[in-house]
XYZ file of C-alpha atoms in Angstrom:
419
model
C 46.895 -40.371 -7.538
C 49.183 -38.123 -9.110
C 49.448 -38.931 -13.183
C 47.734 -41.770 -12.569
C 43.896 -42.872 -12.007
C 42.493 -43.222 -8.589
C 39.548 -44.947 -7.972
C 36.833 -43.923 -4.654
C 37.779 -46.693 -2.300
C 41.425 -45.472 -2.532
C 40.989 -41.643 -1.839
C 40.983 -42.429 2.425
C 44.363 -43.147 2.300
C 45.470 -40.837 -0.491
C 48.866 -39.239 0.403
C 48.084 -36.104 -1.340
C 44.534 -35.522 -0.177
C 46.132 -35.848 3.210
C 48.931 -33.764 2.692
C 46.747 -31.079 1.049
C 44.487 -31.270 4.264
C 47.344 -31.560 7.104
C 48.285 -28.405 9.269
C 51.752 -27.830 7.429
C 52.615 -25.498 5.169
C 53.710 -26.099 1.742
C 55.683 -24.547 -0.474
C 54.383 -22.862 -4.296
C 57.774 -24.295 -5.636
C 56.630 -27.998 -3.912
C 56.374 -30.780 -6.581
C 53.418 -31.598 -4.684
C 51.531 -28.983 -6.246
C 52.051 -30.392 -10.075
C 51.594 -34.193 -8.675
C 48.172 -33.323 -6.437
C 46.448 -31.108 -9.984
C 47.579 -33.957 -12.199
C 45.828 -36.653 -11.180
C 42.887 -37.772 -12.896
C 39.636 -39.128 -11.216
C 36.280 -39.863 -12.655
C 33.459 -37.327 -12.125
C 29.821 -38.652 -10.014
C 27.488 -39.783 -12.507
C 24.932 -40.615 -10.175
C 23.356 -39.732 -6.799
C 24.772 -43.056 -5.494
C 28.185 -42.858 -6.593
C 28.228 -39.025 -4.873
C 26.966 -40.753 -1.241
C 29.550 -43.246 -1.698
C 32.612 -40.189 -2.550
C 31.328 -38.086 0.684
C 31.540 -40.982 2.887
C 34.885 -41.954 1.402
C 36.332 -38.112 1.397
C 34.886 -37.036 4.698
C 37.559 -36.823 7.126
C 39.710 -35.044 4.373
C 36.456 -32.780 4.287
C 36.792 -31.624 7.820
C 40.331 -30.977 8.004
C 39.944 -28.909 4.885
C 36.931 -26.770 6.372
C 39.081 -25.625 9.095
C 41.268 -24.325 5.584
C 38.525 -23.065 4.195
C 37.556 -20.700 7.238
C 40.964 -19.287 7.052
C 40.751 -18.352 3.404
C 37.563 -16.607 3.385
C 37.284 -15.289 7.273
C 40.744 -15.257 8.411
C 42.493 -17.673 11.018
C 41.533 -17.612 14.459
C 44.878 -17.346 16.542
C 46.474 -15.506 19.880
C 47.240 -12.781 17.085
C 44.932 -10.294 16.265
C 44.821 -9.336 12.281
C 46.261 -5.573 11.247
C 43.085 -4.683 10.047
C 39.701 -5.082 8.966
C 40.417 -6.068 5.446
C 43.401 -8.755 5.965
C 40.777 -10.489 8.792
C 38.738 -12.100 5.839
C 40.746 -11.913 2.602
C 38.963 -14.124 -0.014
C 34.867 -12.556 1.282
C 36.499 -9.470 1.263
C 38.244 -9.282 -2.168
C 34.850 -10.580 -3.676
C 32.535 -8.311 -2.164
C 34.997 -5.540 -3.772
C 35.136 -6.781 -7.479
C 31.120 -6.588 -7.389
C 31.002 -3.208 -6.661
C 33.235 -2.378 -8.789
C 31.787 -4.281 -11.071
C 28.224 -2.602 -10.119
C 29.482 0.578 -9.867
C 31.402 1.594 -13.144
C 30.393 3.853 -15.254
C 27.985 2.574 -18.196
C 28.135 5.487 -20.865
C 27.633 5.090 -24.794
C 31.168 5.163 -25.114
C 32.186 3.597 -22.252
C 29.848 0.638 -21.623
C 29.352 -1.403 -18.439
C 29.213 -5.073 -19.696
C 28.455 -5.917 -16.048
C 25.707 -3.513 -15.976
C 24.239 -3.795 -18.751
C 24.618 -7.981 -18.814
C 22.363 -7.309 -15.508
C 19.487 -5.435 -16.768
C 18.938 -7.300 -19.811
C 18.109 -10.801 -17.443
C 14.929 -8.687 -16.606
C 13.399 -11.047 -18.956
C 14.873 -14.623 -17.930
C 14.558 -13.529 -14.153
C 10.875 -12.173 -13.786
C 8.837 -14.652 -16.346
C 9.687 -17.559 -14.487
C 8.451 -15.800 -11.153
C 5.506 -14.686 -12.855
C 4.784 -18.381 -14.050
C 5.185 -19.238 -9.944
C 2.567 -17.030 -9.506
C 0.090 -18.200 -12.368
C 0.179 -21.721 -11.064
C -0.359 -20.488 -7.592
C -2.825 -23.125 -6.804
C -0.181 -25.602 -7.531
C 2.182 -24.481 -5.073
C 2.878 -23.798 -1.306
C 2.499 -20.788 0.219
C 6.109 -20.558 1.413
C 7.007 -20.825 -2.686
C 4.122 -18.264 -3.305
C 5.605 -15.731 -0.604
C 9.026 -15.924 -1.884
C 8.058 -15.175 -5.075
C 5.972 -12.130 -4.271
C 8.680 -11.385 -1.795
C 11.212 -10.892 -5.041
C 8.631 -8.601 -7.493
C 7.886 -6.461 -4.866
C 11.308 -6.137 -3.987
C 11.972 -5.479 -7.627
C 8.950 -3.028 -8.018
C 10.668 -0.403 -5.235
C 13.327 0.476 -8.225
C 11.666 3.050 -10.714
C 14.195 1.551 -13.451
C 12.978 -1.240 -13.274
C 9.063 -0.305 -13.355
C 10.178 1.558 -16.830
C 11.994 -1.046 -18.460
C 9.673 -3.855 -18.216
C 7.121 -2.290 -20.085
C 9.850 -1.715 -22.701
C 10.315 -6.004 -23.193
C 8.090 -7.447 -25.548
C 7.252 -11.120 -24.846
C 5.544 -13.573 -27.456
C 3.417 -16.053 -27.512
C 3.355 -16.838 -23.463
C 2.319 -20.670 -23.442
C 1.633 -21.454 -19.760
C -0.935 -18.497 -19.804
C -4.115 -19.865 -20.604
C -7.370 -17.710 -19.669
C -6.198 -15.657 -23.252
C -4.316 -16.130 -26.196
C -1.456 -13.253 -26.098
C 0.653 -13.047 -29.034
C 2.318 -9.828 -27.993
C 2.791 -8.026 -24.555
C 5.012 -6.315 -22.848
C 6.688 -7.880 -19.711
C 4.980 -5.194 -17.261
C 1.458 -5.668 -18.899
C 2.380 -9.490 -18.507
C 3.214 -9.059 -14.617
C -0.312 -6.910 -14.022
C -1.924 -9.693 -15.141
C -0.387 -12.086 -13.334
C -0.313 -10.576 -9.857
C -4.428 -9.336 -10.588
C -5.174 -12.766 -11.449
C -3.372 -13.956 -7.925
C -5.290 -11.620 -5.853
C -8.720 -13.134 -7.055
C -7.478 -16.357 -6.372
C -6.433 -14.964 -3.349
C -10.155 -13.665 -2.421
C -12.137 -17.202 -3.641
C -9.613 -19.356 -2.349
C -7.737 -18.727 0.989
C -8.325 -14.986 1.995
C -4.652 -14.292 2.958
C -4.046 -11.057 3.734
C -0.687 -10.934 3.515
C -0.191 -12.104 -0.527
C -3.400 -9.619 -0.875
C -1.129 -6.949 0.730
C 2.131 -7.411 -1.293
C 0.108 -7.967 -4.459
C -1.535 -4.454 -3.964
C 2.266 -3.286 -3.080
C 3.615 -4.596 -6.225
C 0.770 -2.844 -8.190
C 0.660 0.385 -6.330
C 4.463 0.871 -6.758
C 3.898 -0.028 -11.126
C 1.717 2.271 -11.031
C 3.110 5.912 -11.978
C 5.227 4.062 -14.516
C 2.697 2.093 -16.335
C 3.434 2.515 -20.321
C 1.275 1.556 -22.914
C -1.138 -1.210 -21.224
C -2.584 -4.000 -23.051
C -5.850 -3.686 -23.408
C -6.573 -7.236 -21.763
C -4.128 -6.220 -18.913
C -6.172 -2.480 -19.066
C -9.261 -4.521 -18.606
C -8.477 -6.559 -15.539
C -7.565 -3.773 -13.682
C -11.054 -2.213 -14.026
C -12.158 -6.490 -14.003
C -10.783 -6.518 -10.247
C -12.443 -3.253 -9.337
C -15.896 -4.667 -10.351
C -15.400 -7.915 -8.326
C -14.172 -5.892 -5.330
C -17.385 -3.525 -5.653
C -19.417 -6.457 -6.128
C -17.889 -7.955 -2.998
C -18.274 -4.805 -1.039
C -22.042 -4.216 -1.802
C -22.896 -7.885 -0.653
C -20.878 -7.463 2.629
C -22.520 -4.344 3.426
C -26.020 -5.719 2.429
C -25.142 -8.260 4.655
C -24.155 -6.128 7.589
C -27.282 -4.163 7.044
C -29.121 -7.390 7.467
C -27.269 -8.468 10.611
C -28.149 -4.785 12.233
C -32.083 -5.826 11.772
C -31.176 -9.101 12.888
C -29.068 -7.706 16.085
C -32.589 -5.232 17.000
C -34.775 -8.338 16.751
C -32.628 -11.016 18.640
C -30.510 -10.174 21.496
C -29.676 -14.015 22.182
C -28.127 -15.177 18.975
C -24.444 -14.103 17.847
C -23.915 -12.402 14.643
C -20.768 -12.323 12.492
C -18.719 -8.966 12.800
C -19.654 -7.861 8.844
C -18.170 -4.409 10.083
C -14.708 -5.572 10.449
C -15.583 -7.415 7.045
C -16.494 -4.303 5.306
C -12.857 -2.065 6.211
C -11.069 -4.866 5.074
C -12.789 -4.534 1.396
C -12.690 -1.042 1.326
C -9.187 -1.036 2.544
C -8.793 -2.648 -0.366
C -10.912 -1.071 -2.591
C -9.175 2.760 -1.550
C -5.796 0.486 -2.964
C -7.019 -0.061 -6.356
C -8.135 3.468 -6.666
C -5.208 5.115 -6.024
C -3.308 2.926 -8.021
C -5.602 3.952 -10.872
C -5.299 7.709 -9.955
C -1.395 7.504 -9.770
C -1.673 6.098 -13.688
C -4.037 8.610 -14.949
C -1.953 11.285 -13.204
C 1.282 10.420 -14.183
C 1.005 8.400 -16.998
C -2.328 8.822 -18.587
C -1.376 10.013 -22.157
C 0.655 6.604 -21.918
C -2.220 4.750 -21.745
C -5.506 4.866 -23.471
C -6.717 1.257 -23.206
C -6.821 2.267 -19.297
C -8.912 5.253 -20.325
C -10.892 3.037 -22.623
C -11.760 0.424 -19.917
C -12.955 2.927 -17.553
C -14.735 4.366 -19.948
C -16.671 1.364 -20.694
C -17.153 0.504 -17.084
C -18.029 4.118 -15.559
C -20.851 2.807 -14.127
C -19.201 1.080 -11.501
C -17.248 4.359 -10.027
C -20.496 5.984 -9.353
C -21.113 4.842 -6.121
C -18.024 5.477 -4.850
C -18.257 9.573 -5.710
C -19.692 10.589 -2.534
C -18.598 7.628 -0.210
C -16.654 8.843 2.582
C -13.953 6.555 2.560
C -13.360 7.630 -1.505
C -14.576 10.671 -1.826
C -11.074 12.572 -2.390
C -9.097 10.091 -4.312
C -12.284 10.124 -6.829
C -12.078 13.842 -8.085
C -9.337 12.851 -10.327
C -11.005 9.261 -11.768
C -14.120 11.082 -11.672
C -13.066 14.133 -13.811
C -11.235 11.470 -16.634
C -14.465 10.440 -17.147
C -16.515 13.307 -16.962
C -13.643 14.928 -19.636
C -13.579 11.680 -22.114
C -17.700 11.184 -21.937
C -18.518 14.207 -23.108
C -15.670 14.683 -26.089
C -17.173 11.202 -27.138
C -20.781 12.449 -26.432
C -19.861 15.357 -28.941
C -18.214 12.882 -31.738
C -21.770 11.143 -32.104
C -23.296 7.308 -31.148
C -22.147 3.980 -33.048
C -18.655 4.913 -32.819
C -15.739 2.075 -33.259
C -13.043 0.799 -30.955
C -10.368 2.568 -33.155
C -12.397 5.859 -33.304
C -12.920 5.592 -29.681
C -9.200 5.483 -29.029
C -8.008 7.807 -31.295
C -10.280 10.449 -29.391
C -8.938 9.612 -26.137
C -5.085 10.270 -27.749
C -6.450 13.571 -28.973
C -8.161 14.259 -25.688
C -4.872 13.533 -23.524
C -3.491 16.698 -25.493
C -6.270 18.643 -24.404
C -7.108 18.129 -20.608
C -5.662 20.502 -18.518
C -3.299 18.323 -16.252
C -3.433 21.474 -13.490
C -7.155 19.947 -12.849
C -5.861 16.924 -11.677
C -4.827 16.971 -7.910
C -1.882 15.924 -7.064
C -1.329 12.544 -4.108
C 1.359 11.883 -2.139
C 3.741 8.990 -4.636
C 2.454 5.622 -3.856
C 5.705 3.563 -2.803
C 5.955 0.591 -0.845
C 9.091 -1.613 0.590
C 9.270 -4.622 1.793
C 10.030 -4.832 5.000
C 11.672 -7.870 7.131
C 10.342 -9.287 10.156
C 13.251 -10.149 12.594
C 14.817 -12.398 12.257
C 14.282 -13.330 8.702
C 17.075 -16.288 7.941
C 15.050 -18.513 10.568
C 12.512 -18.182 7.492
C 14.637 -17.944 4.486
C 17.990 -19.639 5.114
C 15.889 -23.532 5.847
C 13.597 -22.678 2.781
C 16.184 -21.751 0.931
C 18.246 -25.209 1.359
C 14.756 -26.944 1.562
C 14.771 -25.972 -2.155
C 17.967 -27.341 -2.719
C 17.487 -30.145 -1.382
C 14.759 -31.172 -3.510
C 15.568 -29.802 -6.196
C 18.956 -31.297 -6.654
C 18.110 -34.694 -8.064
C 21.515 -35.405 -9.110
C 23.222 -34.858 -5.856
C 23.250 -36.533 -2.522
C 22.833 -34.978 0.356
C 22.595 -37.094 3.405
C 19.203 -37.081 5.373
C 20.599 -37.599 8.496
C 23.017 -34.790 8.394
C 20.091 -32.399 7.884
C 18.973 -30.000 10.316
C 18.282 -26.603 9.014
C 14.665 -28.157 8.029
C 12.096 -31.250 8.050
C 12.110 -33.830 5.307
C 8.842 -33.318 4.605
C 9.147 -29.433 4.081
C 8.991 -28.420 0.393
C-alpha cells in the first residue's frame, strides 16, 4: 500500500490495514499516518467487485468495529467515564452541532442558513411522498403506511400547514385524472390524500390509512389558503360519495330489520356496525370543512363555491343526530351566500359568482359562527415501533441499493422476499 497501488487480493495481509485495526496505540506524529492516507486503491465499480472487497477486508472489519464502538459510545473498561458527555464522544458532539444548528436564531439580518436550507426542501421532500401515495395501487401497504406515517407527522406543525400552500408547483406529470398547470403544494397534497381514501373505500377498506388520511386533512384544515378549485371540489366530491355510501348502508340495514321480523333462522350482516363506521367518517369530513370556513373562509372561495353548488347534499344531514351541531356553521355559509346570490339575479357567471362570495366574506358576521374545539391529531407509536420500522427500513435498502452488495446470508433483520 502506502504510495503505491494495492490491488483486492492483497488487502488480507496489508501491514497497514492491520496496524490501523490492532489494539495498540499510535502516535499523530507516526509516519504511519502519511504512509496508510497515501495509498491509492481503485474504487467498486460493480456489485461483484464490492462482494469480493467485503470478503477480502472482513477480519480487518471486525477488529475495526470494536474501534468504532469506542469512538462513538465510549470504551467499555473496569473504569467508569467522568461523565455523561466523555461516555460517547463522537454521538454526542453530533447530536450538539444539530441543535445548534436547529436552534440559532434566523432573523432578516441574521439568517439561519441551516434553517432556512431546511424549510425550503418542503418541496423536494413532500412531492415525492405525495407521488407514493398517487400510485398507491402500485405499492405495498408497508410503503403506503410509511408514507402516510411522514405527512401526518408533518401536518402536526402549523408552519408547515402555512407554507405549503405558499409553494407553487407546475405542470405535475405523474398526476393524471386532470391537467394542473398551477397549484400550490397544499392544494396538491388534498388531492392526493382525498384521492387515497376513495381508493381506500373501493379497494381494501383499511381503516387505518382511512384514519391517518382523515388526520392529515383534519390537521390542514384551519390553515387551508387559497384552494384550487379542483382540490375545492374533491373535498365536497368525497362528501357526496360518503353520503351516497351512507344512504345505501342504511337502506340496507332498514332492509335487513324487515328481513330480521320475517326470518328468525337466517343470519343477517351487522349493517349497524356498518353504518357508525360511515358516519364516523362522515362527522370527519364535516368538521374539517367547518374548521376551514371558520378559520379560513375569506381564504377560500372556491370552497365556498363548491358547497354552494352542491348544497343539496348537506340537507340531510341538518337535523341528523349524529351532525346536527357541527352543521349550524356549514349550514349558515350557505344559507348567508344563497341568498346574497338569490338577490344578485339568475344566469350569473363563475367569475360573478366568486367575486360575490369575496364581497360576502367582508360582510358575514364571524360572531355567528360557533366556535369547535381545534382539530389536531398526532401520530402516535405503538410499542415497540423499531420491530416495524428498523427491518423495513433496511428492507428498503436493501433493494434499493443496486450498486452495492450486501450478503444474503448475513441478513437477519428481515425476509428476502419482504419489499
Amino acid at each position: 500500500m502506502g504510495s503505491n497501488s494495492s490491488r483486492i487480493g492483497d488487502l488480507p495481509k496489508n501491514e497497514y490495514l492491520k496496524k490501523l485495526s490492532a489494539t495498540e496505540s499510535i502516535s499523530e506524529n507516526d509516519p504511519f499516518w502519511n504512509q496508510l492516507l497515501s495509498f491509492s486503491f481503485p474504487a467498486p465499480t460493480s456489485s461483484t467487485e464490492l462482494k469480493l472487497l467485503e470478503e477480502a477486508t472482513i477480519s480487518v472489519c471486525r477488529s475495526l468495529a470494536g474501534l468504532w464502538t469506542v469512538f462513538t459510545l465510549g470504551g467499555v473498561g473496569s473504569k467508569a467515564a467522568a461523565s455523561p458527555e466523555l461516555s460517547s464522544p463522537l454521538a454526542n458532539q453530533s447530536l450538539l452541532l444539530l441543535l445548534v444548528l436547529a436552534n440559532l436564531t434566523d432573523a432578516s439580518d441574521a439568517p439561519n442558513p441551516y434553517r432556512q436550507a431546511i424549510m425550503s426542501f418542503k418541496n423536494t421532500q413532500v412531492l415525492p411522498i405525495l407521488e407514493i401515495l398517487y400510485h398507491v395501487e402500485e405499492r405495498n401497504s408497508h410503503h403506503v403506511y410509511m408514507a402516510l406515517i411522514i405527512l401526518l407527522i408533518l401536518t402536526e406543525d402549523d408552519g408547515f400547514n402555512r407554507s405549503i400552500h405558499e409553494v407553487i408547483l407546475k405542470n405535475i406529470t405523474w398526476y393524471s385524472e386532470r391537467v394542473l398547470t398551477e397549484i400550490s403544494l397544499g392544494s396538491l397534497l388534498i388531492l392526493v390524500v382525498i384521492r387515497t381514501i376513495q381508493y381506500n373505500m373501493t379497494r381494501t377498506r383499511d381503516k387505518y390509512l382511512h384514519t391517518n388520511c382523515l388526520a392529515a386533512l383534519a390537521n390542514m384544515s384551519a390553515q387551508f389558503r387559497s384552494l384550487h378549485q379542483y382540490a375545492a371540489q374533491r373535498i365536497i366530491s368525497l362528501f357526496s360519495l360518503l353520503s351516497k355510501k351512507h344512504n345505501k348502508v342504511l337502506e340496507q340495514a332498514t332492509q335487513s330489520l324487515r328481513g330480521s321480523l320475517s326470518s328468525n333462522d337466517v343470519p343477517l350482516p351487522d349493517y349497524a356496525q356498518d353504518l357508525n363506521v360511515i358516519e364516523e367518517v362522515i362527522r370527519m369530513m364535516l368538521e374539517i370543512i367547518n374548521s376551514c370556513l371558520t378559520n379560513s373562509l375569506h381564504h377560500n372561495p372556491n370552497l365556498v363555491y363548491a358547497l354552494l353548488y352542491k348544497r343539496d347534499l348537506f340537507e340531510q344531514f341538518r337535523t341528523h343526530p349524529s351532525f346536527q351541531d357541527i352543521m349550524q356553521n356549514i349550514d349558515l355559509v350557505i344559507s348567508f351566500f344563497s341568498s346574497r346570490l338569490l338577490q344578485a339575479g339568475a344566469e350569473l357567471s363563475v367569475e360573478r359568482v366568486l367575486e360575490i362570495i369575496k364581497q360576502g366574506v367582508v360582510a358575514l358576521p364571524k360572531d355567528r359562527l360557533k366556535k369547535f374545539p381545534e382539530l389536531k391529531f398526532k401520530y402516535v407509536e405503538e410499542e415497540q415501533p423499531e420491530e416495524f420500522f428498523i427491518p423495513y427500513v433496511w428492507s428498503l435498502v436493501y433493494n434499493s441499493a443496486v450498486g452495492l452488495y450486501w450478503n444474503p446470508q448475513d441478513i437477519q433483520l428481515f425476509t428476502m422476499d419482504s419489499d
